[in-house]
Amino acid sequence: MCYTGGMDSEKTIRQIETALAELLPSPEGEAAALHAAMRWAVEGGGKRVRPLVCLAAAEAVGGAADDALMPACAIELLHSYTLVHDDLPAMDNDTERRGRPSVWAKFGEDTAILAGDALQALAFVALAKTPVSCPGVRAGLLSILGEAAVGVVRGQAAELAGSKDVAYVYRHKTADLFVAAARMGATAGGGTAAQVERLGTFALHLGLAFQHEDDLLDGDSPLGRVEAECQVREHTDAALAALDGLPGDTSFLASLAARLATRKA
Amino acid sequence: MCYTGGMDSEKTIRQIETALAELLPSPEGEAAALHAAMRWAVEGGGKRVRPLVCLAAAEAVGGAADDALMPACAIELLHSYTLVHDDLPAMDNDTERRGRPSVWAKFGEDTAILAGDALQALAFVALAKTPVSCPGVRAGLLSILGEAAVGVVRGQAAELAGSKDVAYVYRHKTADLFVAAARMGATAGGGTAAQVERLGTFALHLGLAFQHEDDLLDGDSPLGRVEAECQVREHTDAALAALDGLPGDTSFLASLAARLATRKA
């Protein structure tokens, strides 16, 4: 994907990936296989949409993207762990992820369980490493990430239990991490409580549009094609509306919302 | 077990269990099975040794045990999640835990994976709820818990990989959570950096004595009976020595170390 806007997304993605590589343990020592599996999970590519949202949210409130680099890594580590556990035989039983063997297929089921566990822990280590100017900021970040980390599991559990409440499942399974990304970015960027909420609303609708678009691309929307297309449009519009009146540069987030709604993969 | 010392341990355990019950989600709604599995994992008893260490460490530096209640819950939630994942078929394949069905045996493998994941997340939510007087305290707690959460997985992975480095495996697999419990308690209780380190040293030796005693009780020490007994004695002595010179009441921790070294179960 190519984005227009204030941030140079290629350069920003490289910056995120460098920071992730520094956070991840090197694949050596007594726990070498674990460390290799953790790296395999995170270095497998992906669009890095959530960390980009986090950095752009810091800019949207008038802060610097750099202030949100550790929270951006945290949300990507958390997202990565959920994929590792989702792919397990007892869950979706996927042997491939992004054109490569999934973590359990390559490293074994036991190591994959542990790698997911350690990636979740590492997300919170990244938060501990966030430089903050105001002491309340870290408390805010921890609260946001902790609640999202519980929420995303809740969404997966509801889906697993065959919940018919699509709104509940999508809100938690998918949107919770987008919302946390945006709220953490706005918090780290020095946003007011109202601005943090505004960006949370943006990300909620972005996440829901993203999930409905995913269903359309996979051809398996539980709502049917017409209703899913309607949901994508409505949530994209609501996301864009939430950006009105923010003090910083919102062009990246606006372009992201527009692009996600019309993506082809 | 019955402890003597400043804290009334029966009353303190009830206080910890009440706080845990309030943190855990109620078993209803779309994710009811997940919530029930989380409660099953935490409410299955256990000696609550790690949270007791956390509270007693706050007292040992002259603080109030109550200041460390949320960190104490956090360490017990983290410990509980590791047991849920340890018992999985791909790991130790245990169908029982403390005389009851293990989480996966009762709720299924998929729900057990998710319950462990959510319990780890909830540990960090508990940290977010810790009332702190000084802003640096939460940053300290987060750093300690995050590093321990990575460390404990590292220890399990090393053991899984057949590491012959018993000291490395025990240091991480077992002692890391004891160390985090003591350091978080001392931090929340307002201890100085030197006091926090002192209690970390105490807990490192306590954890190692605990693990070697466990091996002796199970009759499967990798070091052999005589060497394991020697390790229990040496680490107990080192733990007790680390308590010298602390400003608060250390009688509970001292009695705990003495009891753990001579326990029968």
Short mmCIF file of C-alpha atoms in Angstrom, two decimals:
data_model
loop_
_atom_site.label_atom_id
_atom_site.label_comp_id
_atom_site.label_asym_id
_atom_site.label_seq_id
_atom_site.Cartn_x
_atom_site.Cartn_y
_atom_site.Cartn_z
CA MET A 1 0.00 0.00 0.00
CA CYS A 2 1.08 3.56 -0.65
CA TYR A 3 -0.22 6.40 1.47
CA THR A 4 -0.18 10.10 0.89
CA GLY A 5 -0.10 12.44 3.85
CA GLY A 6 2.26 14.08 6.32
CA MET A 7 4.22 10.94 7.09
CA ASP A 8 6.44 9.19 4.58
CA SER A 9 5.01 5.74 5.18
CA GLU A 10 7.87 3.71 3.67
CA LYS A 11 10.39 5.49 5.84
CA THR A 12 8.09 5.22 8.87
CA ILE A 13 7.63 1.49 8.36
CA ARG A 14 11.40 1.06 8.25
CA GLN A 15 11.67 3.02 11.48
CA ILE A 16 9.03 0.79 13.14
CA GLU A 17 10.75 -2.36 11.92
CA THR A 18 14.15 -1.20 13.18
CA ALA A 19 12.67 -0.49 16.61
CA LEU A 20 10.93 -3.89 16.66
CA ALA A 21 14.18 -5.64 15.73
CA GLU A 22 15.93 -3.91 18.64
CA LEU A 23 13.22 -4.94 21.09
CA LEU A 24 13.23 -8.60 20.02
CA PRO A 25 15.81 -10.89 21.69
CA SER A 26 18.59 -12.28 19.50
CA PRO A 27 18.16 -15.94 18.51
CA GLU A 28 20.93 -17.39 20.66
CA GLY A 29 21.53 -18.77 24.14
CA GLU A 30 19.47 -21.26 26.13
CA ALA A 31 16.16 -20.00 24.71
CA ALA A 32 17.38 -19.67 21.11
CA ALA A 33 14.41 -21.43 19.51
CA LEU A 34 11.95 -19.23 21.40
CA HIS A 35 13.75 -16.10 20.28
CA ALA A 36 13.91 -17.28 16.67
CA ALA A 37 10.18 -18.03 16.74
CA MET A 38 9.41 -14.58 18.15
CA ARG A 39 11.41 -12.97 15.36
CA TRP A 40 9.77 -15.17 12.72
CA ALA A 41 6.36 -14.02 13.92
CA VAL A 42 7.14 -10.31 13.87
CA GLU A 43 9.47 -10.15 10.87
CA GLY A 44 7.01 -11.89 8.56
CA GLY A 45 5.98 -8.63 6.97
CA GLY A 46 2.47 -7.38 7.32
CA LYS A 47 1.32 -3.91 6.51
CA ARG A 48 2.10 -2.47 9.97
CA VAL A 49 -1.22 -0.65 9.84
CA ARG A 50 -1.71 -0.53 13.61
CA PRO A 51 1.68 1.03 14.44
CA LEU A 52 1.22 3.50 11.56
CA VAL A 53 -2.12 4.52 13.07
CA CYS A 54 -0.40 4.96 16.45
CA LEU A 55 2.31 7.25 15.07
CA ALA A 56 -0.13 9.21 12.93
CA ALA A 57 -2.41 9.72 15.94
CA ALA A 58 0.46 11.43 17.78
CA GLU A 59 0.80 13.79 14.80
CA ALA A 60 -2.95 14.34 14.61
CA VAL A 61 -2.94 15.89 18.10
CA GLY A 62 0.03 18.08 17.22
CA GLY A 63 2.71 15.86 18.79
CA ALA A 64 5.72 14.17 17.21
CA ALA A 65 5.38 10.68 15.73
CA ASP A 66 8.62 9.70 17.51
CA ASP A 67 6.96 10.11 20.91
CA ALA A 68 4.71 7.17 20.04
CA LEU A 69 7.35 4.80 18.65
CA MET A 70 7.41 2.42 21.66
CA PRO A 71 3.59 2.27 21.96
CA ALA A 72 3.51 1.63 18.17
CA CYS A 73 5.89 -1.32 18.66
CA ALA A 74 3.79 -2.51 21.60
CA ILE A 75 0.62 -2.69 19.52
CA GLU A 76 2.39 -4.56 16.70
CA LEU A 77 3.89 -7.07 19.17
CA LEU A 78 0.45 -7.62 20.66
CA HIS A 79 -1.09 -8.05 17.20
CA SER A 80 1.70 -10.48 16.24
CA TYR A 81 1.12 -12.66 19.30
CA THR A 82 -2.61 -12.94 18.53
CA LEU A 83 -1.78 -14.20 15.02
CA VAL A 84 0.68 -16.78 16.40
CA HIS A 85 -1.95 -18.18 18.77
CA ASP A 86 -4.77 -17.91 16.17
CA ASP A 87 -2.82 -20.15 13.81
CA LEU A 88 -2.36 -22.97 16.38
CA PRO A 89 -3.86 -26.40 15.59
CA ALA A 90 -6.35 -26.05 18.45
CA MET A 91 -7.48 -22.70 17.01
CA ASP A 92 -7.61 -22.04 13.23
CA ASN A 93 -5.03 -24.74 12.42
CA ASP A 94 -3.27 -22.63 9.78
CA THR A 95 0.07 -23.87 8.51
CA GLU A 96 0.74 -20.71 6.51
CA ARG A 97 0.80 -17.01 7.29
CA ARG A 98 1.70 -14.37 4.72
CA GLY A 99 3.10 -16.98 2.32
CA ARG A 100 5.46 -18.55 4.87
CA PRO A 101 5.05 -21.41 7.38
CA SER A 102 3.14 -20.26 10.45
CA VAL A 103 5.12 -20.22 13.71
CA TRP A 104 3.82 -23.56 14.97
CA ALA A 105 4.35 -25.20 11.57
CA LYS A 106 7.98 -24.09 11.58
CA PHE A 107 8.94 -24.27 15.28
CA GLY A 108 6.43 -26.72 16.79
CA GLU A 109 3.24 -26.16 18.71
CA ASP A 110 4.90 -25.84 22.14
CA THR A 111 7.37 -23.20 21.00
CA ALA A 112 4.58 -21.33 19.22
CA ILE A 113 2.49 -21.16 22.40
CA LEU A 114 5.51 -19.82 24.30
CA ALA A 115 6.50 -17.40 21.53
CA GLY A 116 3.01 -15.88 21.57
CA ASP A 117 3.16 -15.60 25.36
CA ALA A 118 6.55 -13.89 25.24
CA LEU A 119 5.45 -11.47 22.49
CA GLN A 120 2.53 -10.33 24.62
CA ALA A 121 4.94 -9.76 27.54
CA LEU A 122 7.34 -7.89 25.27
CA ALA A 123 4.55 -5.51 24.27
CA PHE A 124 4.38 -4.34 27.88
CA VAL A 125 8.17 -4.15 28.09
CA ALA A 126 7.99 -1.76 25.13
CA LEU A 127 5.53 0.41 27.05
CA ALA A 128 7.92 0.46 30.02
CA LYS A 129 10.54 1.85 27.63
CA THR A 130 8.36 4.71 26.38
CA PRO A 131 9.99 8.03 27.28
CA VAL A 132 7.31 10.23 28.83
CA SER A 133 7.44 13.89 29.78
CA CYS A 134 4.34 13.85 31.96
CA PRO A 135 3.97 11.06 34.56
CA GLY A 136 0.28 10.43 33.87
CA VAL A 137 1.08 9.42 30.30
CA ARG A 138 2.52 6.00 31.14
CA ALA A 139 -0.44 5.17 33.39
CA GLY A 140 -2.74 6.06 30.49
CA LEU A 141 -0.80 3.94 28.00
CA LEU A 142 -0.74 0.94 30.34
CA SER A 143 -4.45 1.15 30.96
CA ILE A 144 -5.23 1.41 27.23
CA LEU A 145 -2.97 -1.48 26.21
CA GLY A 146 -4.02 -3.72 29.11
CA GLU A 147 -7.73 -3.32 28.41
CA ALA A 148 -7.22 -3.89 24.67
CA ALA A 149 -5.14 -7.00 25.39
CA VAL A 150 -8.04 -8.45 27.38
CA GLY A 151 -10.60 -7.21 24.84
CA VAL A 152 -9.02 -8.83 21.80
CA VAL A 153 -9.08 -12.24 23.53
CA ARG A 154 -12.69 -11.68 24.51
CA GLY A 155 -13.56 -11.09 20.84
CA GLN A 156 -11.79 -14.26 19.75
CA ALA A 157 -13.50 -16.25 22.49
CA ALA A 158 -16.92 -14.94 21.48
CA GLU A 159 -16.29 -15.88 17.85
CA LEU A 160 -15.05 -19.31 18.95
CA ALA A 161 -18.20 -19.79 21.01
CA GLY A 162 -20.24 -19.13 17.84
CA SER A 163 -21.59 -15.76 18.96
CA LYS A 164 -24.19 -14.33 16.58
CA ASP A 165 -23.39 -10.83 17.82
CA VAL A 166 -21.20 -9.74 14.89
CA ALA A 167 -20.87 -6.20 16.26
CA TYR A 168 -19.49 -7.52 19.57
CA VAL A 169 -17.03 -9.88 17.91
CA TYR A 170 -15.71 -7.28 15.43
CA ARG A 171 -15.58 -4.54 18.07
CA HIS A 172 -13.28 -6.65 20.21
CA LYS A 173 -11.51 -9.05 17.85
CA THR A 174 -10.47 -6.38 15.38
CA ALA A 175 -11.32 -2.84 16.45
CA ASP A 176 -9.90 -3.01 20.00
CA LEU A 177 -6.31 -3.03 18.73
CA PHE A 178 -6.96 -0.18 16.27
CA VAL A 179 -8.59 1.84 19.04
CA ALA A 180 -5.69 1.16 21.41
CA ALA A 181 -3.19 2.13 18.71
CA ALA A 182 -4.88 5.46 18.10
CA ARG A 183 -5.54 6.26 21.76
CA MET A 184 -1.97 5.40 22.76
CA GLY A 185 -0.57 7.52 19.94
CA ALA A 186 -2.75 10.48 20.90
CA THR A 187 -1.81 10.03 24.57
CA ALA A 188 1.93 9.79 23.87
CA GLY A 189 1.64 12.80 21.55
CA GLY A 190 0.30 14.92 24.39
CA GLY A 191 -3.35 15.03 23.31
CA THR A 192 -6.15 16.16 25.60
CA ALA A 193 -8.64 13.61 26.94
CA ALA A 194 -11.18 14.80 24.35
CA GLN A 195 -8.65 14.40 21.51
CA VAL A 196 -7.73 10.90 22.72
CA GLU A 197 -11.44 9.97 22.68
CA ARG A 198 -11.85 11.51 19.19
CA LEU A 199 -9.03 9.38 17.83
CA GLY A 200 -10.47 6.34 19.57
CA THR A 201 -13.73 6.94 17.72
CA PHE A 202 -11.84 7.33 14.45
CA ALA A 203 -10.05 4.03 15.02
CA LEU A 204 -13.15 2.15 16.09
CA HIS A 205 -14.78 2.96 12.75
CA LEU A 206 -11.54 2.37 10.87
CA GLY A 207 -11.21 -1.07 12.47
CA LEU A 208 -14.81 -2.00 11.68
CA ALA A 209 -14.49 -0.81 8.06
CA PHE A 210 -11.25 -2.81 7.83
CA GLN A 211 -12.92 -6.00 9.12
CA HIS A 212 -15.96 -5.72 6.83
CA GLU A 213 -13.66 -5.05 3.88
CA ASP A 214 -11.62 -8.14 4.88
CA ASP A 215 -14.80 -10.22 4.82
CA LEU A 216 -15.65 -8.86 1.36
CA LEU A 217 -12.16 -9.70 0.07
CA ASP A 218 -12.46 -13.21 1.55
CA GLY A 219 -15.98 -13.57 0.14
CA ASP A 220 -17.35 -14.74 3.51
CA SER A 221 -19.14 -11.84 5.16
CA PRO A 222 -21.64 -13.04 7.78
CA LEU A 223 -23.83 -10.07 6.78
CA GLY A 224 -23.89 -10.71 3.02
CA ARG A 225 -22.19 -8.66 0.30
CA VAL A 226 -24.58 -5.71 0.08
CA GLU A 227 -24.81 -5.13 3.82
CA ALA A 228 -21.04 -5.50 4.24
CA GLU A 229 -20.38 -2.90 1.52
CA CYS A 230 -22.79 -0.58 3.27
CA GLN A 231 -20.95 -1.13 6.57
CA VAL A 232 -17.60 -0.31 4.94
CA ARG A 233 -18.98 2.97 3.56
CA GLU A 234 -20.70 4.00 6.77
CA HIS A 235 -17.73 3.25 9.00
CA THR A 236 -15.30 4.95 6.63
CA ASP A 237 -17.46 8.08 6.65
CA ALA A 238 -17.74 7.99 10.44
CA ALA A 239 -13.96 7.56 10.75
CA LEU A 240 -13.30 10.56 8.50
CA ALA A 241 -15.85 12.68 10.37
CA ALA A 242 -14.09 11.97 13.68
CA LEU A 243 -10.92 13.64 12.37
CA ASP A 244 -12.58 17.06 12.08
CA GLY A 245 -11.19 19.72 14.36
CA LEU A 246 -8.02 17.98 15.50
CA PRO A 247 -5.10 20.39 15.85
CA GLY A 248 -2.42 18.42 14.01
CA ASP A 249 -1.89 16.81 10.62
CA THR A 250 -4.64 14.25 9.97
CA SER A 251 -3.97 13.76 6.25
CA PHE A 252 -2.25 10.41 6.76
CA LEU A 253 -5.12 9.00 8.81
CA ALA A 254 -7.69 10.34 6.32
CA SER A 255 -5.87 8.80 3.41
CA LEU A 256 -5.47 5.54 5.32
CA ALA A 257 -9.21 5.33 5.94
CA ALA A 258 -9.96 6.03 2.29
CA ARG A 259 -7.39 3.46 1.12
CA LEU A 260 -8.43 0.68 3.48
CA ALA A 261 -11.99 0.97 2.27
CA THR A 262 -11.01 0.39 -1.34
CA ARG A 263 -8.07 -2.00 -0.98
CA LYS A 264 -7.74 -5.07 -3.14
CA ALA A 265 -5.79 -7.32 -0.69
CA MET B 1 0.79 -23.75 55.64
CA CYS B 2 0.76 -21.50 58.66
CA TYR B 3 3.16 -18.59 58.96
CA THR B 4 4.14 -16.54 61.96
CA GLY B 5 5.15 -12.94 61.54
CA GLY B 6 3.70 -9.46 61.21
CA MET B 7 1.02 -10.42 58.69
CA ASP B 8 -1.92 -12.65 59.53
CA SER B 9 -1.54 -14.90 56.51
CA GLU B 10 -5.04 -16.42 56.52
CA LYS B 11 -6.60 -12.98 56.57
CA THR B 12 -4.13 -11.73 53.96
CA ILE B 13 -4.89 -14.64 51.64
CA ARG B 14 -8.61 -13.86 51.90
CA GLN B 15 -7.83 -10.22 51.04
CA ILE B 16 -5.82 -11.30 47.98
CA GLU B 17 -8.55 -13.69 46.84
CA THR B 18 -11.24 -11.03 47.22
CA ALA B 19 -9.19 -8.62 45.12
CA LEU B 20 -8.57 -11.30 42.47
CA ALA B 21 -12.29 -12.10 42.33
CA GLU B 22 -13.04 -8.41 41.72
CA LEU B 23 -10.48 -8.19 38.91
CA LEU B 24 -11.74 -11.30 37.12
CA PRO B 25 -14.65 -10.83 34.67
CA SER B 26 -17.96 -12.44 35.57
CA PRO B 27 -18.78 -15.63 33.65
CA GLU B 28 -21.57 -14.23 31.48
CA GLY B 29 -22.11 -12.49 28.16
CA GLU B 30 -20.65 -13.31 24.75
CA ALA B 31 -17.33 -14.50 26.20
CA ALA B 32 -18.85 -16.45 29.13
CA ALA B 33 -16.77 -19.60 28.64
CA LEU B 34 -13.53 -17.58 28.53
CA HIS B 35 -14.45 -15.80 31.73
CA ALA B 36 -15.41 -19.05 33.47
CA ALA B 37 -12.10 -20.61 32.41
CA MET B 38 -10.16 -17.62 33.74
CA ARG B 39 -11.92 -17.93 37.09
CA TRP B 40 -11.37 -21.69 37.19
CA ALA B 41 -7.65 -21.15 36.71
CA VAL B 42 -7.29 -18.55 39.45
CA GLU B 43 -9.83 -19.84 41.96
CA GLY B 44 -8.34 -23.34 42.05
CA GLY B 45 -6.55 -22.65 45.30
CA GLY B 46 -2.82 -22.66 45.49
CA LYS B 47 -0.78 -21.33 48.37
CA ARG B 48 -0.67 -17.74 47.04
CA VAL B 49 3.02 -17.66 47.98
CA ARG B 50 4.01 -15.08 45.36
CA PRO B 51 1.37 -12.47 46.30
CA LEU B 52 2.18 -13.02 49.98
CA VAL B 53 5.85 -12.33 49.20
CA CYS B 54 4.80 -9.16 47.37
CA LEU B 55 2.75 -7.82 50.28
CA ALA B 56 5.38 -8.78 52.86
CA ALA B 57 8.08 -7.03 50.81
CA ALA B 58 6.11 -3.77 51.08
CA GLU B 59 6.12 -4.20 54.88
CA ALA B 60 9.80 -5.12 54.91
CA VAL B 61 10.71 -1.69 53.56
CA GLY B 62 8.44 0.01 56.09
CA GLY B 63 5.45 0.47 53.77
CA ALA B 64 1.89 -0.80 54.08
CA ALA B 65 0.96 -4.20 52.62
CA ASP B 66 -2.17 -2.62 51.13
CA ASP B 67 -0.03 -0.46 48.80
CA ALA B 68 1.08 -3.65 47.05
CA LEU B 69 -2.31 -5.35 46.70
CA MET B 70 -2.70 -4.78 42.94
CA PRO B 71 0.91 -5.83 42.13
CA ALA B 72 0.31 -8.91 44.33
CA CYS B 73 -2.76 -9.76 42.23
CA ALA B 74 -0.76 -9.11 39.06
CA ILE B 75 1.91 -11.64 39.99
CA GLU B 76 -0.70 -14.27 40.90
CA LEU B 77 -2.55 -13.72 37.58
CA LEU B 78 0.74 -14.07 35.70
CA HIS B 79 1.60 -17.24 37.64
CA SER B 80 -1.88 -18.65 36.96
CA TYR B 81 -1.60 -18.09 33.20
CA THR B 82 1.74 -19.93 33.07
CA LEU B 83 0.12 -22.95 34.76
CA VAL B 84 -2.81 -22.92 32.29
CA HIS B 85 -0.44 -22.95 29.31
CA ASP B 86 1.97 -25.46 30.96
CA ASP B 87 -0.84 -27.97 31.31
CA LEU B 88 -1.80 -27.85 27.59
CA PRO B 89 -1.52 -31.07 25.55
CA ALA B 90 1.31 -29.59 23.46
CA MET B 91 3.20 -28.75 26.67
CA ASP B 92 3.01 -31.04 29.78
CA ASN B 93 -0.34 -32.57 28.79
CA ASP B 94 -1.70 -32.55 32.34
CA THR B 95 -5.41 -33.23 32.79
CA GLU B 96 -5.34 -32.37 36.49
CA ARG B 97 -4.17 -29.42 38.55
CA ARG B 98 -4.56 -29.25 42.32
CA GLY B 99 -6.96 -32.19 42.33
CA ARG B 100 -9.35 -30.69 39.75
CA PRO B 101 -9.49 -30.91 35.94
CA SER B 102 -6.94 -28.60 34.35
CA VAL B 103 -8.38 -25.69 32.36
CA TRP B 104 -8.01 -27.36 28.94
CA ALA B 105 -9.44 -30.64 30.25
CA LYS B 106 -12.52 -28.81 31.49
CA PHE B 107 -13.02 -26.05 28.89
CA GLY B 108 -11.19 -27.32 25.80
CA GLU B 109 -7.76 -26.58 24.42
CA ASP B 110 -8.78 -23.48 22.47
CA THR B 111 -10.47 -21.82 25.44
CA ALA B 112 -7.49 -22.69 27.65
CA ILE B 113 -5.07 -20.99 25.26
CA LEU B 114 -7.27 -17.88 25.26
CA ALA B 115 -7.82 -17.96 29.03
CA GLY B 116 -4.06 -18.00 29.60
CA ASP B 117 -3.64 -15.13 27.17
CA ALA B 118 -6.34 -13.08 28.89
CA LEU B 119 -4.92 -13.77 32.36
CA GLN B 120 -1.55 -12.42 31.30
CA ALA B 121 -3.27 -9.29 29.96
CA LEU B 122 -5.28 -8.94 33.16
CA ALA B 123 -2.05 -8.95 35.19
CA PHE B 124 -1.07 -5.72 33.44
CA VAL B 125 -4.57 -4.29 33.91
CA ALA B 126 -4.06 -4.88 37.65
CA LEU B 127 -0.83 -2.87 37.49
CA ALA B 128 -2.68 -0.05 35.76
CA LYS B 129 -5.06 -0.02 38.75
CA THR B 130 -2.29 0.30 41.35
CA PRO B 131 -2.71 3.57 43.26
CA VAL B 132 0.69 5.25 43.35
CA SER B 133 1.79 8.32 45.28
CA CYS B 134 5.00 8.91 43.31
CA PRO B 135 4.86 8.83 39.48
CA GLY B 136 8.06 6.81 39.08
CA VAL B 137 6.52 3.89 40.95
CA ARG B 138 4.24 2.71 38.15
CA ALA B 139 7.06 2.84 35.62
CA GLY B 140 9.14 0.70 37.98
CA LEU B 141 6.34 -1.83 38.50
CA LEU B 142 5.69 -2.11 34.77
CA SER B 143 9.33 -2.67 34.00
CA ILE B 144 9.68 -5.35 36.69
CA LEU B 145 6.53 -7.24 35.68
CA GLY B 146 7.22 -6.99 31.94
CA GLU B 147 10.77 -8.33 32.24
CA ALA B 148 9.63 -11.16 34.52
CA ALA B 149 6.81 -12.06 32.11
CA VAL B 150 9.37 -12.47 29.32
CA GLY B 151 11.83 -14.22 31.65
CA VAL B 152 9.46 -16.91 32.84
CA VAL B 153 8.71 -17.93 29.24
CA ARG B 154 12.42 -17.97 28.48
CA GLY B 155 12.97 -20.42 31.36
CA GLN B 156 10.19 -22.70 30.13
CA ALA B 157 11.55 -22.58 26.59
CA ALA B 158 15.06 -23.48 27.77
CA GLU B 159 13.71 -26.44 29.74
CA LEU B 160 11.62 -27.50 26.73
CA ALA B 161 14.74 -27.33 24.54
CA GLY B 162 16.45 -29.74 26.96
CA SER B 163 18.90 -27.17 28.36
CA LYS B 164 21.47 -28.71 30.71
CA ASP B 165 21.94 -25.34 32.39
CA VAL B 166 19.81 -26.03 35.49
CA ALA B 167 20.76 -22.68 37.06
CA TYR B 168 19.45 -20.78 33.98
CA VAL B 169 16.22 -22.74 33.82
CA TYR B 170 15.44 -22.41 37.55
CA ARG B 171 16.50 -18.76 37.62
CA HIS B 172 13.95 -17.92 34.94
CA LYS B 173 11.25 -20.60 35.14
CA THR B 174 10.76 -20.29 38.89
CA ALA B 175 12.77 -17.50 40.51
CA ASP B 176 11.83 -14.69 38.08
CA LEU B 177 8.25 -14.50 39.41
CA PHE B 178 9.41 -14.57 43.06
CA VAL B 179 11.92 -11.82 42.31
CA ALA B 180 9.28 -9.72 40.55
CA ALA B 181 6.86 -10.24 43.44
CA ALA B 182 9.40 -9.01 46.00
CA ARG B 183 10.72 -6.14 43.90
CA MET B 184 7.21 -4.92 43.05
CA GLY B 185 6.18 -5.10 46.70
CA ALA B 186 9.26 -3.17 47.82
CA THR B 187 8.68 -0.60 45.05
CA ALA B 188 5.01 -0.12 45.87
CA GLY B 189 5.89 0.11 49.56
CA GLY B 190 8.17 3.07 48.88
CA GLY B 191 11.51 1.28 49.24
CA THR B 192 14.78 2.78 48.04
CA ALA B 193 16.54 1.30 45.01
CA ALA B 194 18.96 -0.51 47.34
CA GLN B 195 16.09 -1.98 49.37
CA VAL B 196 14.33 -3.12 46.18
CA GLU B 197 17.53 -4.88 45.10
CA ARG B 198 17.95 -6.44 48.55
CA LEU B 199 14.47 -7.92 48.39
CA GLY B 200 15.13 -9.11 44.85
CA THR B 201 18.17 -11.00 46.16
CA PHE B 202 16.07 -12.47 48.97
CA ALA B 203 13.44 -13.66 46.48
CA LEU B 204 15.95 -15.07 44.02
CA HIS B 205 17.31 -17.37 46.72
CA LEU B 206 13.82 -18.09 48.05
CA GLY B 207 12.69 -19.10 44.57
CA LEU B 208 15.71 -21.34 44.00
CA ALA B 209 15.30 -23.00 47.42
CA PHE B 210 11.59 -23.48 46.58
CA GLN B 211 12.37 -25.15 43.24
CA HIS B 212 15.04 -27.49 44.66
CA GLU B 213 12.69 -28.43 47.51
CA ASP B 214 9.97 -29.11 44.90
CA ASP B 215 12.35 -31.46 43.09
CA LEU B 216 13.11 -33.27 46.34
CA LEU B 217 9.40 -33.65 47.13
CA ASP B 218 8.80 -34.99 43.60
CA GLY B 219 11.84 -37.26 43.89
CA ASP B 220 13.22 -36.09 40.53
CA SER B 221 16.00 -33.59 41.15
CA PRO B 222 18.33 -33.29 38.14
CA LEU B 223 21.16 -32.72 40.65
CA GLY B 224 20.55 -35.79 42.83
CA ARG B 225 19.21 -35.86 46.39
CA VAL B 226 22.35 -34.83 48.32
CA GLU B 227 23.23 -31.89 46.07
CA ALA B 228 19.60 -30.69 45.99
CA GLU B 229 19.41 -30.72 49.81
CA CYS B 230 22.62 -28.73 49.91
CA GLN B 231 21.12 -26.20 47.44
CA VAL B 232 17.99 -25.79 49.56
CA ARG B 233 20.10 -25.06 52.65
CA GLU B 234 22.45 -22.67 50.90
CA HIS B 235 19.70 -20.70 49.18
CA THR B 236 17.62 -20.53 52.35
CA ASP B 237 20.60 -19.15 54.25
CA ALA B 238 21.33 -16.63 51.49
CA ALA B 239 17.66 -15.55 51.46
CA LEU B 240 17.65 -14.98 55.22
CA ALA B 241 20.94 -13.07 55.06
CA ALA B 242 19.49 -10.68 52.47
CA LEU B 243 16.84 -9.56 54.96
CA ASP B 244 19.39 -8.05 57.35
CA GLY B 245 19.21 -4.31 57.78
CA LEU B 246 15.81 -3.69 56.18
CA PRO B 247 13.83 -0.99 58.00
CA GLY B 248 10.46 -2.76 58.26
CA ASP B 249 9.03 -6.00 59.57
CA THR B 250 10.78 -8.96 57.89
CA SER B 251 9.52 -11.66 60.24
CA PHE B 252 6.95 -12.95 57.75
CA LEU B 253 9.51 -13.30 54.97
CA ALA B 254 12.02 -14.96 57.31
CA SER B 255 9.46 -17.44 58.52
CA LEU B 256 8.32 -18.09 54.95
CA ALA B 257 11.88 -18.93 53.89
CA ALA B 258 12.33 -21.27 56.85
CA ARG B 259 8.98 -22.97 56.19
CA LEU B 260 9.42 -23.43 52.46
CA ALA B 261 12.73 -25.18 53.08
CA THR B 262 11.14 -27.78 55.35
CA ARG B 263 7.69 -28.16 53.77
CA LYS B 264 6.20 -31.57 53.17
CA ALA B 265 3.98 -30.75 50.16
#
